[in-house]
Amino acid sequence: MKKYLQVIRSSPLFSGVGKEEVGAMLSCLEALEKDFEKDSYIFRIGDTTASLGIVLSGSVLIVQEDFWGNRNIVSSVAQGQTFAETFACAPGSVMNVSVVAQTACKILFLNVKRILHTCPSSCSHHNKMIQNLLSSLAVNNLRQNEKLSHLAQRTTRAKLLSYLSAMAQQHSSFEFDIPYSRQQLADYLSVERSGLSLELGKMRKEGLLDFHKNHFVLLQQPG
């Protein structure tokens, strides 16, 4: 656990919590550290959880899957970020998404009930953590709204431009990396991979952008 204290402190959930407080709070929150192999399931649709997860290393995907195995990627969760807090905050709620290890990863699970209810020892900064949890829920809601704006576009090109524009704004740069492989990007935008790859090739030929794997450079404003 000590190896990842800096990652934990950098997590938005622990924003404003002093270095000397983290160890005591992890004990109070019943912290549990677990390793997962690439492509393994951390949670499955239909599960319930009383704990949220913090990604200590690697990354995970939030996905929706239907009965036939068709996958829609909801979001990617990187090191230091949290997941499953919405379900953990609603006791007994059944998860309608799965959480899958995008890479080999290490996850820290925290009991949300211990966050929402002040412990007998009245840890300082406890109220700050409650505020951070609410902020995290709000950020997740904004991410979902952003994705809906991409999916509302009518064509594959329009969806791509909407997503890439949002990524450029997020990075404050015309050059950036995206957190998805080509298939994962297609799953995120709910389009066929072949159509997405074809459209990217056309946009490159037109001088709109350049890319290599998950690295993109926006070159000019589309007409």
PDB file of C-alpha atoms in Angstrom:
ATOM      1  CA  MET A   1       0.000   0.000   0.000  1.00  0.00           C
ATOM      2  CA  LYS A   2       2.836   2.414   0.840  1.00  0.00           C
ATOM      3  CA  LYS A   3       4.088   2.120  -2.754  1.00  0.00           C
ATOM      4  CA  TYR A   4       0.858   3.699  -4.010  1.00  0.00           C
ATOM      5  CA  LEU A   5       0.349   6.396  -1.371  1.00  0.00           C
ATOM      6  CA  GLN A   6       1.246   9.126  -3.858  1.00  0.00           C
ATOM      7  CA  VAL A   7      -1.325   7.784  -6.343  1.00  0.00           C
ATOM      8  CA  ILE A   8      -3.945   7.640  -3.588  1.00  0.00           C
ATOM      9  CA  ARG A   9      -3.182  11.193  -2.471  1.00  0.00           C
ATOM     10  CA  SER A  10      -3.413  12.399  -6.078  1.00  0.00           C
ATOM     11  CA  SER A  11      -6.870  10.864  -6.462  1.00  0.00           C
ATOM     12  CA  PRO A  12      -9.685  13.457  -6.526  1.00  0.00           C
ATOM     13  CA  LEU A  13     -11.329  11.478  -3.729  1.00  0.00           C
ATOM     14  CA  PHE A  14      -8.453  12.370  -1.379  1.00  0.00           C
ATOM     15  CA  SER A  15      -8.086  15.982  -2.525  1.00  0.00           C
ATOM     16  CA  GLY A  16      -7.360  18.213   0.451  1.00  0.00           C
ATOM     17  CA  VAL A  17      -6.509  15.305   2.756  1.00  0.00           C
ATOM     18  CA  GLY A  18      -3.114  15.681   4.427  1.00  0.00           C
ATOM     19  CA  LYS A  19      -0.345  13.127   3.911  1.00  0.00           C
ATOM     20  CA  GLU A  20      -0.386  12.235   7.601  1.00  0.00           C
ATOM     21  CA  GLU A  21      -4.137  11.528   7.459  1.00  0.00           C
ATOM     22  CA  VAL A  22      -4.186   9.080   4.551  1.00  0.00           C
ATOM     23  CA  GLY A  23      -2.958   5.982   6.385  1.00  0.00           C
ATOM     24  CA  ALA A  24      -5.468   6.335   9.208  1.00  0.00           C
ATOM     25  CA  MET A  25      -8.307   7.022   6.789  1.00  0.00           C
ATOM     26  CA  LEU A  26      -7.525   3.944   4.683  1.00  0.00           C
ATOM     27  CA  SER A  27      -7.871   1.809   7.794  1.00  0.00           C
ATOM     28  CA  CYS A  28     -11.108   3.569   8.711  1.00  0.00           C
ATOM     29  CA  LEU A  29     -12.503   3.001   5.192  1.00  0.00           C
ATOM     30  CA  GLU A  30     -11.690  -0.742   5.234  1.00  0.00           C
ATOM     31  CA  ALA A  31      -9.292  -0.409   2.291  1.00  0.00           C
ATOM     32  CA  LEU A  32      -8.698  -3.609   0.317  1.00  0.00           C
ATOM     33  CA  GLU A  33      -6.110  -3.915  -2.461  1.00  0.00           C
ATOM     34  CA  LYS A  34      -6.578  -6.450  -5.287  1.00  0.00           C
ATOM     35  CA  ASP A  35      -4.807  -7.316  -8.549  1.00  0.00           C
ATOM     36  CA  PHE A  36      -6.597  -8.095 -11.829  1.00  0.00           C
ATOM     37  CA  GLU A  37      -5.273  -9.512 -15.084  1.00  0.00           C
ATOM     38  CA  LYS A  38      -5.934  -7.819 -18.426  1.00  0.00           C
ATOM     39  CA  ASP A  39      -9.492  -8.445 -19.728  1.00  0.00           C
ATOM     40  CA  SER A  40     -10.661  -9.883 -16.397  1.00  0.00           C
ATOM     41  CA  TYR A  41     -13.923  -8.696 -14.846  1.00  0.00           C
ATOM     42  CA  ILE A  42     -13.792  -6.541 -11.727  1.00  0.00           C
ATOM     43  CA  PHE A  43     -17.595  -6.247 -11.623  1.00  0.00           C
ATOM     44  CA  ARG A  44     -20.234  -7.810 -13.860  1.00  0.00           C
ATOM     45  CA  ILE A  45     -23.681  -6.606 -14.837  1.00  0.00           C
ATOM     46  CA  GLY A  46     -26.060  -7.751 -12.101  1.00  0.00           C
ATOM     47  CA  ASP A  47     -23.500  -7.419  -9.286  1.00  0.00           C
ATOM     48  CA  THR A  48     -24.037  -5.262  -6.235  1.00  0.00           C
ATOM     49  CA  THR A  49     -21.255  -3.490  -4.372  1.00  0.00           C
ATOM     50  CA  ALA A  50     -20.791  -1.539  -1.168  1.00  0.00           C
ATOM     51  CA  SER A  51     -17.351  -0.344  -2.274  1.00  0.00           C
ATOM     52  CA  LEU A  52     -15.981   2.046  -4.852  1.00  0.00           C
ATOM     53  CA  GLY A  53     -12.695   1.367  -6.607  1.00  0.00           C
ATOM     54  CA  ILE A  54      -9.615   3.530  -7.122  1.00  0.00           C
ATOM     55  CA  VAL A  55      -7.245   2.511  -9.929  1.00  0.00           C
ATOM     56  CA  LEU A  56      -3.765   2.326  -8.401  1.00  0.00           C
ATOM     57  CA  SER A  57      -2.081   1.103 -11.595  1.00  0.00           C
ATOM     58  CA  GLY A  58      -3.225   0.299 -15.120  1.00  0.00           C
ATOM     59  CA  SER A  59      -6.680   1.255 -16.381  1.00  0.00           C
ATOM     60  CA  VAL A  60     -10.200  -0.164 -16.541  1.00  0.00           C
ATOM     61  CA  LEU A  61     -13.183   0.106 -18.877  1.00  0.00           C
ATOM     62  CA  ILE A  62     -16.814   0.652 -17.936  1.00  0.00           C
ATOM     63  CA  VAL A  63     -18.838  -1.346 -20.473  1.00  0.00           C
ATOM     64  CA  GLN A  64     -22.403  -2.284 -21.288  1.00  0.00           C
ATOM     65  CA  GLU A  65     -22.952  -5.717 -22.811  1.00  0.00           C
ATOM     66  CA  ASP A  66     -26.133  -7.263 -24.175  1.00  0.00           C
ATOM     67  CA  PHE A  67     -27.214 -10.906 -24.061  1.00  0.00           C
ATOM     68  CA  TRP A  68     -25.320 -11.666 -27.299  1.00  0.00           C
ATOM     69  CA  GLY A  69     -22.057 -10.133 -26.104  1.00  0.00           C
ATOM     70  CA  ASN A  70     -22.230  -6.873 -28.066  1.00  0.00           C
ATOM     71  CA  ARG A  71     -20.203  -4.284 -26.190  1.00  0.00           C
ATOM     72  CA  ASN A  72     -20.659  -0.549 -25.733  1.00  0.00           C
ATOM     73  CA  ILE A  73     -17.850   1.229 -23.895  1.00  0.00           C
ATOM     74  CA  VAL A  74     -19.167   3.833 -21.475  1.00  0.00           C
ATOM     75  CA  SER A  75     -15.829   5.247 -20.330  1.00  0.00           C
ATOM     76  CA  SER A  76     -12.205   4.540 -19.486  1.00  0.00           C
ATOM     77  CA  VAL A  77     -10.891   4.945 -15.931  1.00  0.00           C
ATOM     78  CA  ALA A  78      -7.198   5.794 -15.541  1.00  0.00           C
ATOM     79  CA  GLN A  79      -4.756   5.658 -12.641  1.00  0.00           C
ATOM     80  CA  GLY A  80      -5.981   7.634  -9.624  1.00  0.00           C
ATOM     81  CA  GLN A  81      -9.572   7.791 -10.847  1.00  0.00           C
ATOM     82  CA  THR A  82     -12.570   6.096  -9.213  1.00  0.00           C
ATOM     83  CA  PHE A  83     -15.382   3.857 -10.419  1.00  0.00           C
ATOM     84  CA  ALA A  84     -18.586   2.192  -9.120  1.00  0.00           C
ATOM     85  CA  GLU A  85     -19.260   5.012  -6.653  1.00  0.00           C
ATOM     86  CA  THR A  86     -22.789   5.565  -7.990  1.00  0.00           C
ATOM     87  CA  PHE A  87     -23.793   1.973  -7.255  1.00  0.00           C
ATOM     88  CA  ALA A  88     -21.968   1.880  -3.921  1.00  0.00           C
ATOM     89  CA  CYS A  89     -23.853   4.994  -2.815  1.00  0.00           C
ATOM     90  CA  ALA A  90     -27.207   3.309  -3.543  1.00  0.00           C
ATOM     91  CA  PRO A  91     -27.240   0.217  -1.280  1.00  0.00           C
ATOM     92  CA  GLY A  92     -28.625  -2.871  -2.977  1.00  0.00           C
ATOM     93  CA  SER A  93     -28.699  -1.315  -6.461  1.00  0.00           C
ATOM     94  CA  VAL A  94     -27.878  -3.757  -9.251  1.00  0.00           C
ATOM     95  CA  MET A  95     -25.121  -2.733 -11.627  1.00  0.00           C
ATOM     96  CA  ASN A  96     -26.201  -2.238 -15.249  1.00  0.00           C
ATOM     97  CA  VAL A  97     -22.588  -2.064 -16.453  1.00  0.00           C
ATOM     98  CA  SER A  98     -19.515  -4.249 -16.150  1.00  0.00           C
ATOM     99  CA  VAL A  99     -16.047  -3.100 -15.123  1.00  0.00           C
ATOM    100  CA  VAL A 100     -13.246  -4.787 -17.074  1.00  0.00           C
ATOM    101  CA  ALA A 101      -9.470  -4.515 -16.667  1.00  0.00           C
ATOM    102  CA  GLN A 102      -8.215  -2.715 -19.784  1.00  0.00           C
ATOM    103  CA  THR A 103      -4.671  -3.637 -18.759  1.00  0.00           C
ATOM    104  CA  ALA A 104      -3.248  -5.604 -15.854  1.00  0.00           C
ATOM    105  CA  CYS A 105      -4.192  -3.396 -12.923  1.00  0.00           C
ATOM    106  CA  LYS A 106      -4.224  -2.949  -9.167  1.00  0.00           C
ATOM    107  CA  ILE A 107      -7.431  -1.687  -7.557  1.00  0.00           C
ATOM    108  CA  LEU A 108      -8.046  -0.224  -4.103  1.00  0.00           C
ATOM    109  CA  PHE A 109     -11.585  -0.808  -2.813  1.00  0.00           C
ATOM    110  CA  LEU A 110     -13.072   1.510  -0.173  1.00  0.00           C
ATOM    111  CA  ASN A 111     -16.290   0.970   1.771  1.00  0.00           C
ATOM    112  CA  VAL A 112     -18.555   3.881   0.787  1.00  0.00           C
ATOM    113  CA  LYS A 113     -20.695   3.481   3.926  1.00  0.00           C
ATOM    114  CA  ARG A 114     -17.630   4.350   5.988  1.00  0.00           C
ATOM    115  CA  ILE A 115     -17.198   7.517   3.910  1.00  0.00           C
ATOM    116  CA  LEU A 116     -20.811   8.651   4.198  1.00  0.00           C
ATOM    117  CA  HIS A 117     -21.100   7.958   7.938  1.00  0.00           C
ATOM    118  CA  THR A 118     -18.548   9.674  10.156  1.00  0.00           C
ATOM    119  CA  CYS A 119     -16.514   7.159  12.140  1.00  0.00           C
ATOM    120  CA  PRO A 120     -16.506   7.175  15.977  1.00  0.00           C
ATOM    121  CA  SER A 121     -12.999   8.633  16.015  1.00  0.00           C
ATOM    122  CA  SER A 122     -14.221  11.567  13.897  1.00  0.00           C
ATOM    123  CA  CYS A 123     -11.298  11.599  11.461  1.00  0.00           C
ATOM    124  CA  SER A 124     -10.400  15.111  10.419  1.00  0.00           C
ATOM    125  CA  HIS A 125     -10.925  15.733   6.715  1.00  0.00           C
ATOM    126  CA  HIS A 126     -13.806  13.229   6.723  1.00  0.00           C
ATOM    127  CA  ASN A 127     -16.270  15.901   5.629  1.00  0.00           C
ATOM    128  CA  LYS A 128     -13.839  16.909   2.896  1.00  0.00           C
ATOM    129  CA  MET A 129     -13.899  13.360   1.553  1.00  0.00           C
ATOM    130  CA  ILE A 130     -17.708  13.408   1.467  1.00  0.00           C
ATOM    131  CA  GLN A 131     -17.514  16.600  -0.603  1.00  0.00           C
ATOM    132  CA  ASN A 132     -14.958  14.934  -2.887  1.00  0.00           C
ATOM    133  CA  LEU A 133     -17.246  11.942  -3.356  1.00  0.00           C
ATOM    134  CA  LEU A 134     -20.109  14.222  -4.375  1.00  0.00           C
ATOM    135  CA  SER A 135     -17.787  15.986  -6.823  1.00  0.00           C
ATOM    136  CA  SER A 136     -16.776  12.621  -8.271  1.00  0.00           C
ATOM    137  CA  LEU A 137     -20.418  11.686  -8.827  1.00  0.00           C
ATOM    138  CA  ALA A 138     -20.984  15.026 -10.549  1.00  0.00           C
ATOM    139  CA  VAL A 139     -17.949  14.529 -12.813  1.00  0.00           C
ATOM    140  CA  ASN A 140     -19.210  11.079 -13.832  1.00  0.00           C
ATOM    141  CA  ASN A 141     -22.567  12.611 -14.703  1.00  0.00           C
ATOM    142  CA  LEU A 142     -20.839  15.224 -16.869  1.00  0.00           C
ATOM    143  CA  ARG A 143     -18.882  12.472 -18.646  1.00  0.00           C
ATOM    144  CA  GLN A 144     -22.114  10.689 -19.477  1.00  0.00           C
ATOM    145  CA  ASN A 145     -23.638  13.908 -20.814  1.00  0.00           C
ATOM    146  CA  GLU A 146     -20.533  14.472 -22.946  1.00  0.00           C
ATOM    147  CA  LYS A 147     -20.775  10.979 -24.410  1.00  0.00           C
ATOM    148  CA  LEU A 148     -24.445  11.521 -25.207  1.00  0.00           C
ATOM    149  CA  SER A 149     -23.482  14.628 -27.162  1.00  0.00           C
ATOM    150  CA  HIS A 150     -21.082  12.502 -29.271  1.00  0.00           C
ATOM    151  CA  LEU A 151     -23.657   9.776 -29.875  1.00  0.00           C
ATOM    152  CA  ALA A 152     -26.296  12.348 -30.846  1.00  0.00           C
ATOM    153  CA  GLN A 153     -24.287  13.135 -33.986  1.00  0.00           C
ATOM    154  CA  ARG A 154     -25.768  11.493 -37.096  1.00  0.00           C
ATOM    155  CA  THR A 155     -22.654  10.242 -38.909  1.00  0.00           C
ATOM    156  CA  THR A 156     -19.455   8.428 -37.987  1.00  0.00           C
ATOM    157  CA  ARG A 157     -17.433  11.482 -39.042  1.00  0.00           C
ATOM    158  CA  ALA A 158     -19.536  13.816 -36.912  1.00  0.00           C
ATOM    159  CA  LYS A 159     -19.165  11.500 -33.906  1.00  0.00           C
ATOM    160  CA  LEU A 160     -15.404  11.368 -34.404  1.00  0.00           C
ATOM    161  CA  LEU A 161     -15.103  15.140 -34.730  1.00  0.00           C
ATOM    162  CA  SER A 162     -17.236  15.678 -31.630  1.00  0.00           C
ATOM    163  CA  TYR A 163     -15.109  13.259 -29.592  1.00  0.00           C
ATOM    164  CA  LEU A 164     -11.733  14.481 -30.866  1.00  0.00           C
ATOM    165  CA  SER A 165     -12.739  18.119 -30.321  1.00  0.00           C
ATOM    166  CA  ALA A 166     -13.645  17.290 -26.711  1.00  0.00           C
ATOM    167  CA  MET A 167     -10.292  15.535 -26.208  1.00  0.00           C
ATOM    168  CA  ALA A 168      -8.390  18.524 -27.644  1.00  0.00           C
ATOM    169  CA  GLN A 169     -10.247  20.846 -25.276  1.00  0.00           C
ATOM    170  CA  GLN A 170      -9.571  18.503 -22.357  1.00  0.00           C
ATOM    171  CA  HIS A 171      -5.823  18.485 -23.124  1.00  0.00           C
ATOM    172  CA  SER A 172      -5.732  22.165 -24.196  1.00  0.00           C
ATOM    173  CA  SER A 173      -3.777  21.008 -27.243  1.00  0.00           C
ATOM    174  CA  PHE A 174      -4.326  19.940 -30.839  1.00  0.00           C
ATOM    175  CA  GLU A 175      -2.061  16.936 -30.120  1.00  0.00           C
ATOM    176  CA  PHE A 176      -3.079  14.270 -27.608  1.00  0.00           C
ATOM    177  CA  ASP A 177      -3.459  10.566 -26.817  1.00  0.00           C
ATOM    178  CA  ILE A 178      -6.851   8.914 -26.457  1.00  0.00           C
ATOM    179  CA  PRO A 179      -7.417   6.100 -23.920  1.00  0.00           C
ATOM    180  CA  TYR A 180      -8.861   3.642 -26.464  1.00  0.00           C
ATOM    181  CA  SER A 181      -7.671   1.204 -29.104  1.00  0.00           C
ATOM    182  CA  ARG A 182      -9.386   1.423 -32.488  1.00  0.00           C
ATOM    183  CA  GLN A 183     -11.933  -1.269 -31.583  1.00  0.00           C
ATOM    184  CA  GLN A 184     -12.565   0.342 -28.209  1.00  0.00           C
ATOM    185  CA  LEU A 185     -13.097   3.740 -29.842  1.00  0.00           C
ATOM    186  CA  ALA A 186     -15.631   2.158 -32.193  1.00  0.00           C
ATOM    187  CA  ASP A 187     -17.383   0.580 -29.209  1.00  0.00           C
ATOM    188  CA  TYR A 188     -17.366   3.909 -27.365  1.00  0.00           C
ATOM    189  CA  LEU A 189     -18.916   5.781 -30.298  1.00  0.00           C
ATOM    190  CA  SER A 190     -21.302   2.907 -31.160  1.00  0.00           C
ATOM    191  CA  VAL A 191     -20.071   2.543 -34.738  1.00  0.00           C
ATOM    192  CA  GLU A 192     -18.546  -0.294 -36.768  1.00  0.00           C
ATOM    193  CA  ARG A 193     -14.752  -0.512 -36.563  1.00  0.00           C
ATOM    194  CA  SER A 194     -14.416  -0.833 -40.352  1.00  0.00           C
ATOM    195  CA  GLY A 195     -16.476   2.318 -40.912  1.00  0.00           C
ATOM    196  CA  LEU A 196     -14.543   4.210 -38.258  1.00  0.00           C
ATOM    197  CA  SER A 197     -11.175   3.202 -39.749  1.00  0.00           C
ATOM    198  CA  LEU A 198     -12.382   4.162 -43.240  1.00  0.00           C
ATOM    199  CA  GLU A 199     -13.537   7.574 -42.029  1.00  0.00           C
ATOM    200  CA  LEU A 200     -10.272   8.220 -40.187  1.00  0.00           C
ATOM    201  CA  GLY A 201      -8.376   7.388 -43.396  1.00  0.00           C
ATOM    202  CA  LYS A 202     -10.503   9.841 -45.385  1.00  0.00           C
ATOM    203  CA  MET A 203     -10.007  12.580 -42.805  1.00  0.00           C
ATOM    204  CA  ARG A 204      -6.243  12.046 -42.892  1.00  0.00           C
ATOM    205  CA  LYS A 205      -6.193  12.299 -46.698  1.00  0.00           C
ATOM    206  CA  GLU A 206      -8.218  15.507 -46.503  1.00  0.00           C
ATOM    207  CA  GLY A 207      -5.636  16.993 -44.131  1.00  0.00           C
ATOM    208  CA  LEU A 208      -8.009  17.288 -41.195  1.00  0.00           C
ATOM    209  CA  LEU A 209      -5.898  15.212 -38.835  1.00  0.00           C
ATOM    210  CA  ASP A 210      -3.048  12.762 -38.482  1.00  0.00           C
ATOM    211  CA  PHE A 211      -2.736   9.814 -36.135  1.00  0.00           C
ATOM    212  CA  HIS A 212      -0.632   6.841 -35.125  1.00  0.00           C
ATOM    213  CA  LYS A 213      -2.379   4.205 -33.020  1.00  0.00           C
ATOM    214  CA  ASN A 214      -3.994   6.225 -30.193  1.00  0.00           C
ATOM    215  CA  HIS A 215      -1.997   9.439 -30.779  1.00  0.00           C
ATOM    216  CA  PHE A 216      -3.874  12.157 -32.686  1.00  0.00           C
ATOM    217  CA  VAL A 217      -3.005  15.561 -34.121  1.00  0.00           C
ATOM    218  CA  LEU A 218      -5.794  17.878 -35.321  1.00  0.00           C
ATOM    219  CA  LEU A 219      -4.537  19.859 -38.319  1.00  0.00           C
ATOM    220  CA  GLN A 220      -7.339  22.119 -39.487  1.00  0.00           C
ATOM    221  CA  GLN A 221     -10.909  23.041 -38.838  1.00  0.00           C
ATOM    222  CA  PRO A 222     -13.368  20.982 -40.894  1.00  0.00           C
ATOM    223  CA  GLY A 223     -15.241  22.943 -43.541  1.00  0.00           C
TER     224      GLY A 223
END
